[in-house]
Short mmCIF file of C-alpha atoms and ligand atoms in Angstrom, two decimals:
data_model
loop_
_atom_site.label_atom_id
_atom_site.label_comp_id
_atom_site.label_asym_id
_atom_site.label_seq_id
_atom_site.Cartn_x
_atom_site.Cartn_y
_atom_site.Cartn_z
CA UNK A 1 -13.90 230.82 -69.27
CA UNK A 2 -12.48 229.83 -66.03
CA UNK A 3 -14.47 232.30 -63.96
CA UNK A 4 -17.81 231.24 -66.12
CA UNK A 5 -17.13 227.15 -64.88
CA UNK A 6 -15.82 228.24 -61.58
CA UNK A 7 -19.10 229.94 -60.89
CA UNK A 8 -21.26 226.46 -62.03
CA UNK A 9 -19.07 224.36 -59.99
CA UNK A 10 -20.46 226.94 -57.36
CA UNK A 11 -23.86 226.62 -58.52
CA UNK A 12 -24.11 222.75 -58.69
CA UNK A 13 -21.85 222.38 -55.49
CA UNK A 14 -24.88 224.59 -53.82
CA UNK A 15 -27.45 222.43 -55.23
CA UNK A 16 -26.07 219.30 -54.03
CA UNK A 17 -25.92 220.99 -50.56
CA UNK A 18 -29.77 222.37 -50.69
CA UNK A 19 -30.70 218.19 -51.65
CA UNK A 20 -29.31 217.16 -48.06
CA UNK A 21 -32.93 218.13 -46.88
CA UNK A 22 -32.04 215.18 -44.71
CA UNK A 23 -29.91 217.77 -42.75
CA UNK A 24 -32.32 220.03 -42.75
CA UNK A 25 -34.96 218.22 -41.16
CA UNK A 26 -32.59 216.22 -38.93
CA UNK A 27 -31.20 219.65 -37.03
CA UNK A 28 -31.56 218.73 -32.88
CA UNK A 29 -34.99 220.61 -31.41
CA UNK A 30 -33.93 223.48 -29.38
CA UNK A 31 -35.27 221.34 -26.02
CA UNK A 32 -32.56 219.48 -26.13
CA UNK A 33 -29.54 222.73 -25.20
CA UNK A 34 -31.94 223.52 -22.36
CA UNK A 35 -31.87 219.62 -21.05
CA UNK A 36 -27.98 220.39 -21.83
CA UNK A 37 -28.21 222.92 -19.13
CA UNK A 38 -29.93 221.91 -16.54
CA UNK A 39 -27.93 218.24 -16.97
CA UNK A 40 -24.60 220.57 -16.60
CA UNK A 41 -26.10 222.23 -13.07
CA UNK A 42 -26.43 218.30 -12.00
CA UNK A 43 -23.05 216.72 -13.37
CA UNK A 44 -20.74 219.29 -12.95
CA UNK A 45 -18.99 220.43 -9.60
CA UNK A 46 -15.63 222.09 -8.88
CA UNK A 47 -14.41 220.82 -12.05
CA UNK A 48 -15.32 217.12 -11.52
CA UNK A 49 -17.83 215.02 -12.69
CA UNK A 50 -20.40 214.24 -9.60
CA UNK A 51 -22.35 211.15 -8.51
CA UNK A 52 -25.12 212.00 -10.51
CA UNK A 53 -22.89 211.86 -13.65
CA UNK A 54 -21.31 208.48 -12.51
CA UNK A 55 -24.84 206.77 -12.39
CA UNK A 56 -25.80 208.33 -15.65
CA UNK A 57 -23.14 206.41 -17.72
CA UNK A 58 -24.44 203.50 -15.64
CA UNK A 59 -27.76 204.11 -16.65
CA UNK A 60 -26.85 204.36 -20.19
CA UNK A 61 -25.39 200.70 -20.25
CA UNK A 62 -28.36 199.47 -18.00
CA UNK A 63 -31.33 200.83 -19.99
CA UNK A 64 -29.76 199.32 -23.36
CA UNK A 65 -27.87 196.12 -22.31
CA UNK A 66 -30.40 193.73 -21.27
CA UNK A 67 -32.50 194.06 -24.06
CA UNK A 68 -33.24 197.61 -25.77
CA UNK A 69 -32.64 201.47 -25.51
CA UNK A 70 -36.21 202.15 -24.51
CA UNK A 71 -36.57 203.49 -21.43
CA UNK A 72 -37.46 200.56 -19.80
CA UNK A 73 -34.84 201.59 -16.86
CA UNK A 74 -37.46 204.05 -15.64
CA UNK A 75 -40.48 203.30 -17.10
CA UNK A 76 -40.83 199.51 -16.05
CA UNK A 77 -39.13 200.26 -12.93
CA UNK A 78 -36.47 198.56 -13.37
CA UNK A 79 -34.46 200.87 -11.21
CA UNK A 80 -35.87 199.02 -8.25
CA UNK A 81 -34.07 195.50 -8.80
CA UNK A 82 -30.76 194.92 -6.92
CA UNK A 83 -28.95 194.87 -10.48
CA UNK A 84 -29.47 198.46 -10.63
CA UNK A 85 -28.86 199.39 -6.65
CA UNK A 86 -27.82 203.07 -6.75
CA UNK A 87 -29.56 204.21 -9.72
CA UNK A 88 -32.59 204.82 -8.05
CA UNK A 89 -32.41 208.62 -7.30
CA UNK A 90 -30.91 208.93 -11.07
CA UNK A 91 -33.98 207.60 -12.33
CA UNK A 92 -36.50 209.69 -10.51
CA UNK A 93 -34.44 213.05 -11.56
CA UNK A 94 -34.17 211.87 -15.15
CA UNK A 95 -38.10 210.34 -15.04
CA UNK A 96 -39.38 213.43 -14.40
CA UNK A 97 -36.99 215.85 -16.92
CA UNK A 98 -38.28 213.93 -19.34
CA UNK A 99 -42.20 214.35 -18.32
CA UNK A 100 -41.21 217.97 -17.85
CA UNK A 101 -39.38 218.95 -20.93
CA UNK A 102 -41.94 216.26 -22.75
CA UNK A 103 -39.05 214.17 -24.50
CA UNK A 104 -38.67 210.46 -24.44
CA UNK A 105 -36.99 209.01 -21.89
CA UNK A 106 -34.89 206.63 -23.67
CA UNK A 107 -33.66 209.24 -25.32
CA UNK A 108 -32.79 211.38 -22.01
CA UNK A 109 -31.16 208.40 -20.62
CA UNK A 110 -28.83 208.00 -23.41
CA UNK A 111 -28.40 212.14 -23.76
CA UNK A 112 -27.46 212.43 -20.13
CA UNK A 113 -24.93 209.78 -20.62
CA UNK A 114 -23.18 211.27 -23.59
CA UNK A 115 -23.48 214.31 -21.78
CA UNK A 116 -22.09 212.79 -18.29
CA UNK A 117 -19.31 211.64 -20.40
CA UNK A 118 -18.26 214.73 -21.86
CA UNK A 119 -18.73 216.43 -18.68
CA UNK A 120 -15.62 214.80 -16.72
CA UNK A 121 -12.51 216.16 -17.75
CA UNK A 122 -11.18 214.48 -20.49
CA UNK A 123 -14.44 212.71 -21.27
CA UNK A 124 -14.32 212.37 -24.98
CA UNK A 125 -17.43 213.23 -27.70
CA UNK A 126 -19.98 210.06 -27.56
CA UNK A 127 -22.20 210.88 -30.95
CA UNK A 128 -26.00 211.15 -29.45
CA UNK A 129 -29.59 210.86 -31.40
CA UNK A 130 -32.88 211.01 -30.51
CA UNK A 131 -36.06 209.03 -31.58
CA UNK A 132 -36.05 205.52 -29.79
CA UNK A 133 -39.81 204.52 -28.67
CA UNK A 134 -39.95 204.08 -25.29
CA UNK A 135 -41.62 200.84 -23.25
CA UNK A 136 -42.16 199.79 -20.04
CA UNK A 137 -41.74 196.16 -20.43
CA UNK A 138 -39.71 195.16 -18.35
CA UNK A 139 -36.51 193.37 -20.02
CA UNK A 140 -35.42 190.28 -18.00
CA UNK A 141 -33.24 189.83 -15.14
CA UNK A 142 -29.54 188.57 -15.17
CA UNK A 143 -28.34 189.95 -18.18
CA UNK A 144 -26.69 192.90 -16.66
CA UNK A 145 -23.10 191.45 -15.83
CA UNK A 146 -22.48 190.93 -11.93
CA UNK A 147 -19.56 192.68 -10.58
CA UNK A 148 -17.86 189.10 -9.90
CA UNK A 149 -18.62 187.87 -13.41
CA UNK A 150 -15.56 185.88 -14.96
CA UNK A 151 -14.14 186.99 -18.12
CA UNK A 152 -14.49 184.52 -20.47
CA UNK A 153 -18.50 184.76 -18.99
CA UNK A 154 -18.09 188.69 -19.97
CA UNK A 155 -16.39 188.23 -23.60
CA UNK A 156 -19.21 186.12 -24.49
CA UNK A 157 -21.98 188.19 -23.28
CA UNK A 158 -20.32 191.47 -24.87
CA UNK A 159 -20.25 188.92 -28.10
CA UNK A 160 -23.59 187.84 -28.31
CA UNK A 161 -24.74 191.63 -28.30
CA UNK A 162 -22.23 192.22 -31.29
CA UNK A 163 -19.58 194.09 -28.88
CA UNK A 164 -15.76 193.13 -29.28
CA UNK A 165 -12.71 192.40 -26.93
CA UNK A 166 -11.61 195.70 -27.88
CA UNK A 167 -15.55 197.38 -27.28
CA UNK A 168 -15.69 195.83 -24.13
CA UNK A 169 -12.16 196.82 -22.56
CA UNK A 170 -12.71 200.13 -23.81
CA UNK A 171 -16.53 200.50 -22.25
CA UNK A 172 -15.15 198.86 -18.88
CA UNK A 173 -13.25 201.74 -18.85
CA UNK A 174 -16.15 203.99 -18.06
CA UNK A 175 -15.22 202.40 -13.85
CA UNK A 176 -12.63 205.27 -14.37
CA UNK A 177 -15.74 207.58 -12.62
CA UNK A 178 -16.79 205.13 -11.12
CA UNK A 179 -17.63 204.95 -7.06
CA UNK A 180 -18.82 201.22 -5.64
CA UNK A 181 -21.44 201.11 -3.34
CA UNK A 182 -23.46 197.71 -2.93
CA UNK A 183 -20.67 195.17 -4.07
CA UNK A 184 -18.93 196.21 -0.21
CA UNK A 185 -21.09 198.35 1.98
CA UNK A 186 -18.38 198.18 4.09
CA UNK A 187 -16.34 200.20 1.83
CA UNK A 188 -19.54 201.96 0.25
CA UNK A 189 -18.27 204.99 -1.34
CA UNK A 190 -15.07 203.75 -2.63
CA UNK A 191 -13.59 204.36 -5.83
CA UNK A 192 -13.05 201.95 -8.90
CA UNK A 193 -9.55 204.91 -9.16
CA UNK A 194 -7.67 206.80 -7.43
CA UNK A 195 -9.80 210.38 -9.75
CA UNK A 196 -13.50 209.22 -9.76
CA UNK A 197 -14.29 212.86 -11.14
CA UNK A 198 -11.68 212.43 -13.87
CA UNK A 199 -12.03 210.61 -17.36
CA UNK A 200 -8.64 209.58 -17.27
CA UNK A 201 -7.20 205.88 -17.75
CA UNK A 202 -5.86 205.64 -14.00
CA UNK A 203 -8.80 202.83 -13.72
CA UNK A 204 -6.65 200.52 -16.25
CA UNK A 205 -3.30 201.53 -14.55
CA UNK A 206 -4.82 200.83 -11.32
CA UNK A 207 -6.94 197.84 -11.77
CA UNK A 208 -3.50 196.04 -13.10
CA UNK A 209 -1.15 197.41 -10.11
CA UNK A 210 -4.00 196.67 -7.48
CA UNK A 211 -3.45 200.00 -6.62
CA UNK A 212 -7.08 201.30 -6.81
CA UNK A 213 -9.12 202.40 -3.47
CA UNK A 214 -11.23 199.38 -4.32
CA UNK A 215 -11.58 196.65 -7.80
CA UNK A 216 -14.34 194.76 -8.48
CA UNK A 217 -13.11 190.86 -9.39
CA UNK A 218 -14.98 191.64 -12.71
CA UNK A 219 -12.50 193.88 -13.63
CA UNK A 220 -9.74 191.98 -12.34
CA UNK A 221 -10.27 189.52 -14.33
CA UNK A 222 -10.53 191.66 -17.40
CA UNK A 223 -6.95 193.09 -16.70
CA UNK A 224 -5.67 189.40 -16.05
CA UNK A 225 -7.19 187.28 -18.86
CA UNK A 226 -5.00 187.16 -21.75
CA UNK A 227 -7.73 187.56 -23.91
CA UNK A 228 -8.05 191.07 -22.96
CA UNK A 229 -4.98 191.44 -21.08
CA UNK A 230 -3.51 193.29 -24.81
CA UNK A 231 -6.16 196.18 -24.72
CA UNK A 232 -6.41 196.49 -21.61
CA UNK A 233 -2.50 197.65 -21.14
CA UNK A 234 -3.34 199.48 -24.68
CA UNK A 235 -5.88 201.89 -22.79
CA UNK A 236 -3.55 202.30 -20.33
CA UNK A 237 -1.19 203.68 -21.74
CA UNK A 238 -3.13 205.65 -24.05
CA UNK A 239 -5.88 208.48 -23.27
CA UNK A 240 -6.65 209.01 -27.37
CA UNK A 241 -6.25 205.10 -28.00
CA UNK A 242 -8.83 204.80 -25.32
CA UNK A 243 -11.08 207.53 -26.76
CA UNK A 244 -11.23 206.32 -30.41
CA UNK A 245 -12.22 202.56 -29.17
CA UNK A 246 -14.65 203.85 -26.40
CA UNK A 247 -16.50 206.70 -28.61
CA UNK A 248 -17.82 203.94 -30.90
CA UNK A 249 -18.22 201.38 -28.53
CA UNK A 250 -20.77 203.29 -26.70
CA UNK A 251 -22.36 204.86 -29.72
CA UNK A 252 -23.28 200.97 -30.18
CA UNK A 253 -24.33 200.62 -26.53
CA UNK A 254 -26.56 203.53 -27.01
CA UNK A 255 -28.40 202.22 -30.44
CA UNK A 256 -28.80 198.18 -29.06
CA UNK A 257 -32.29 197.49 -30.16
CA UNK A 258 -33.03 200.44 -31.57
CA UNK A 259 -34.01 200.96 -35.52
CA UNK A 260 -31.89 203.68 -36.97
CA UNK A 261 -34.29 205.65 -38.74
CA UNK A 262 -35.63 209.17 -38.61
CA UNK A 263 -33.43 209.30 -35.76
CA UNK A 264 -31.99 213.42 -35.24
CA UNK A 265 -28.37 213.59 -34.14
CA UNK A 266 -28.14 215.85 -31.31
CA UNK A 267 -24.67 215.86 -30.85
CA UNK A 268 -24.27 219.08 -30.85
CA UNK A 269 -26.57 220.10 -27.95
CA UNK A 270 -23.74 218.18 -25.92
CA UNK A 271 -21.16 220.63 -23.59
CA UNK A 272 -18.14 222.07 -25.42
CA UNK A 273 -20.62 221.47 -28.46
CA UNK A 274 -18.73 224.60 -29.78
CA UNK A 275 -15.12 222.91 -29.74
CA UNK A 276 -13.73 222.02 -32.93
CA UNK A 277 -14.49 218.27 -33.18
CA UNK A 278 -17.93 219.10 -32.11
CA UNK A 279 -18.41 221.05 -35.26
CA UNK A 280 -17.31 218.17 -37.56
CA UNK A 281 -18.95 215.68 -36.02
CA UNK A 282 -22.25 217.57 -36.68
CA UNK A 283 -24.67 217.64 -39.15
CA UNK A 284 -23.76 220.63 -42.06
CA UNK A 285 -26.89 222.28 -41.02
CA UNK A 286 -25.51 222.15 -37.45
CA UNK A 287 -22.55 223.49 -38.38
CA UNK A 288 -23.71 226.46 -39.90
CA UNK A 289 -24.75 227.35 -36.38
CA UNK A 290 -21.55 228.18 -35.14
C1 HEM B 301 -18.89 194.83 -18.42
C2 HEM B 301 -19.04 194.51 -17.21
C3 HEM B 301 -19.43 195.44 -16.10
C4 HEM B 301 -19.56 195.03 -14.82
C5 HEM B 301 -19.37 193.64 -14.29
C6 HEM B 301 -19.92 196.20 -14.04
C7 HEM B 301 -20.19 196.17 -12.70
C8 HEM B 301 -20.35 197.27 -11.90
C9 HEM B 301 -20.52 197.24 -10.48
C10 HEM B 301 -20.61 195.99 -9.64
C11 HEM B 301 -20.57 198.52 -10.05
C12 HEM B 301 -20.70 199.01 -8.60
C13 HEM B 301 -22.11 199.05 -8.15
C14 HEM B 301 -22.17 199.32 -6.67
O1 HEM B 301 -21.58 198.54 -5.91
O2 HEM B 301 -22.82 200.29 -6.25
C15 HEM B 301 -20.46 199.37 -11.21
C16 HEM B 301 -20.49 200.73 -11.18
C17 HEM B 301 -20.43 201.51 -12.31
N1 HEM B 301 -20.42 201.07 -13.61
FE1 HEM B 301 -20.13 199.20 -14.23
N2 HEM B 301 -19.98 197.28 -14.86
C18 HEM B 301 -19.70 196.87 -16.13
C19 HEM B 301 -19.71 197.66 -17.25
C20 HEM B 301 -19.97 199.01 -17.26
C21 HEM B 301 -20.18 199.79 -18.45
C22 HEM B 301 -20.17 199.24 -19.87
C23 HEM B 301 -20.40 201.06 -18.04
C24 HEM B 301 -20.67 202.29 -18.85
C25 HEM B 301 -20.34 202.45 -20.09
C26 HEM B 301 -20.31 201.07 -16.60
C27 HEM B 301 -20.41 202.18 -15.80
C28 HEM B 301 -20.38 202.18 -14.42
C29 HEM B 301 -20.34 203.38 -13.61
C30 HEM B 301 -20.22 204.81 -14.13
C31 HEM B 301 -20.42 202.96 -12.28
C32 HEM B 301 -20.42 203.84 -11.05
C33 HEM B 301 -21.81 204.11 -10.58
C34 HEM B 301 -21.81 205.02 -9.36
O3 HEM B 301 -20.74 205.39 -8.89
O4 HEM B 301 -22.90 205.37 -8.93
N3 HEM B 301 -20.08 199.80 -16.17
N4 HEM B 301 -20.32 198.58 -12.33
C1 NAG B 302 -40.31 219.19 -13.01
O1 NAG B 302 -41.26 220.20 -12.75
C2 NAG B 302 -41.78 220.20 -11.42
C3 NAG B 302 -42.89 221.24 -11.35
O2 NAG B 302 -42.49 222.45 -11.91
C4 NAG B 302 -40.64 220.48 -10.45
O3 NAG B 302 -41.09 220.43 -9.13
C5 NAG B 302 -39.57 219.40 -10.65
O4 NAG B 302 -38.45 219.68 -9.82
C6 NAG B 302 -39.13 219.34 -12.09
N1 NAG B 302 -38.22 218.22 -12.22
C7 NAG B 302 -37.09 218.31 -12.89
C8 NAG B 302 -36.21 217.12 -12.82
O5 NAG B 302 -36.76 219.28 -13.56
C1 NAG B 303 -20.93 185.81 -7.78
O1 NAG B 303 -21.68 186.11 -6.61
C2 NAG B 303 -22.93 185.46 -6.58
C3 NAG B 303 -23.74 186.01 -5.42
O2 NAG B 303 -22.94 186.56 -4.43
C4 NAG B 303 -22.70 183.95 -6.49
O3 NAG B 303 -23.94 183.26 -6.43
C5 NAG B 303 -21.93 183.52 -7.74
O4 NAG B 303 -21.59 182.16 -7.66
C6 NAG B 303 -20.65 184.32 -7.89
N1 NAG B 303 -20.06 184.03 -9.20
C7 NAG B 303 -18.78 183.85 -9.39
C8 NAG B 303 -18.34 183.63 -10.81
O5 NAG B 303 -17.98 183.88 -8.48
#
């Protein structure tokens, strides 16, 4: 008796698993692990993260800020306009992986970033899919914040894009890898903190001490304002507090303009997609992988 209604819980818990065809036909295309590689030859050097993974992250935020996700960063040449000074050799690199390995190029821009992310030490999991359409309209100019923007100017931009006090802090954060080149030539090469190839929350510390290599007034006035004065001691104090705001955060970044269907969660093609947290963030038919 037991055994007989043990064996249909088995039998309808296997059915409800073989209806998530959604999983099924959602599993990343094998493309994307070899893009994984080649990203990880690029990003990765003596255990840091390198210059090429500091402007991906930027190019995440740039491609998706000012209007959509779609690829507009490279395709409309955007890359060319002061705003995004410094991106330029990113964009060429990532223009033509994508031609190469014939995948969108929204979608690379956004996959290298999740991937430049988890590739610094400590960089947490950012949840990736693929799917956007690519354009190359250009979006318009100005809406990218400038590196002397006041806060209460940045709170309400981060708003009006549906991004939080506690969203913004947290993606400011990403300056933690960050290296300044145009906003003081002088100092061109300086660090935003003191471990530019670390995903650690030295930026926060830093930026609050004035004890950074170099702050941009932006950020200054984040750290100051006691609108975001709360969160931004919060993060640093806090690696995982920093990581469970910032995940999210940029998982929004990455999906601004962008309509959520048929997208494929590739996740999982991501470094250290093996690791424990990998696995449950991924898709059961992902998981059955490992
Ligand atoms: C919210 C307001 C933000 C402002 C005002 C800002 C401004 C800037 C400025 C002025 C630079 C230096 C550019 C240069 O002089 O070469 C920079 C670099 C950088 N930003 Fe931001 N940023 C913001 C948000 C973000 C976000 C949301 C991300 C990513 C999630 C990000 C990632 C980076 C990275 C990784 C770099 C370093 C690029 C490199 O070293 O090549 N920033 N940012
Ligand atoms: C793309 O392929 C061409 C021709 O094989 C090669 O020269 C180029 O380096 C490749 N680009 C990237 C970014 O892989
Ligand atoms: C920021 O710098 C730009 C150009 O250097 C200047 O026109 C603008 O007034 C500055 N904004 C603030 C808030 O200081």
């Amino acid at each position: 008796m037991y055994i007989s209604s043990f064996v249909t819980l088995l039998a309808a818990a296997s059915y409800a698993q073989a209806l998530q065809l959604s999983d099924i036909t959602s599993s990343c295309p094998a493309v994307w692990s070899d893009i994984s590689t080649a990203l990880t030859a690029q990003y990765l050097a003596d255990g840091q993260c390198t210059d090429a993974a500091r402007a991906a992250i930027r190019a995440a935020f740039h491609d998706c800020f000012n209007g959509a996700c779609d690829g507009s960063l490279i395709l409309a040449g955007e890359c060319t306009n002061s705003e995004n000074n410094g991106l330029q050799t990113l964009c060429t690199n990532l223009g033509s992986l994508a031609q190469n390995k014939s995948v969108g190029v929204a979608d690379l821009i956004q996959f290298a970033g999740a991937h430049a992310i988890k590739t610094c030490p400590s960089g947490p999991t950012v949840a990736v899919k693929v799917g956007r359409t690519d354009s190359s309209t250009p979006a318009p100019l100005g809406i990218l914040p400038a590196g002397n923007a006041s806060s209460s100017d940045l709170l309400a931009s981060f708003q009006s894009k549906g991004f939080t006090t506690t969203d913004l802090v947290a993606l400011i954060g990403a300056h933690s890898t960050a290296k300044q080149f145009t906003t003081d030539p002088s100092q061109a090469g300086a660090s935003l903190d003191s471990t530019p190839g670390e995903w650690d929350t030295k930026f926060y510390s830093e930026t609050q001490d004035g004890t950074a290599p170099f702050t941009l007034p932006a950020d200054k006035n984040l750290a100051d304002d006691s609108a975001s004065s709360g969160e931004f001691s919060r993060f640093a104090r806090s690696q995982p507090a920093w990581a469970a705001a910032f995940a999210p955060a940029m998982e929004k970044m990455s999906m601004v303009g962008v309509t959520d269907t048929d997208l494929i969660d590739c996740t999982s093609a991501l470094p250290g997609g093996s690791s424990k947290r990998d696995i449950k963030r991924a898709s059961v038919f992902d998981r059955l992988k490992w």
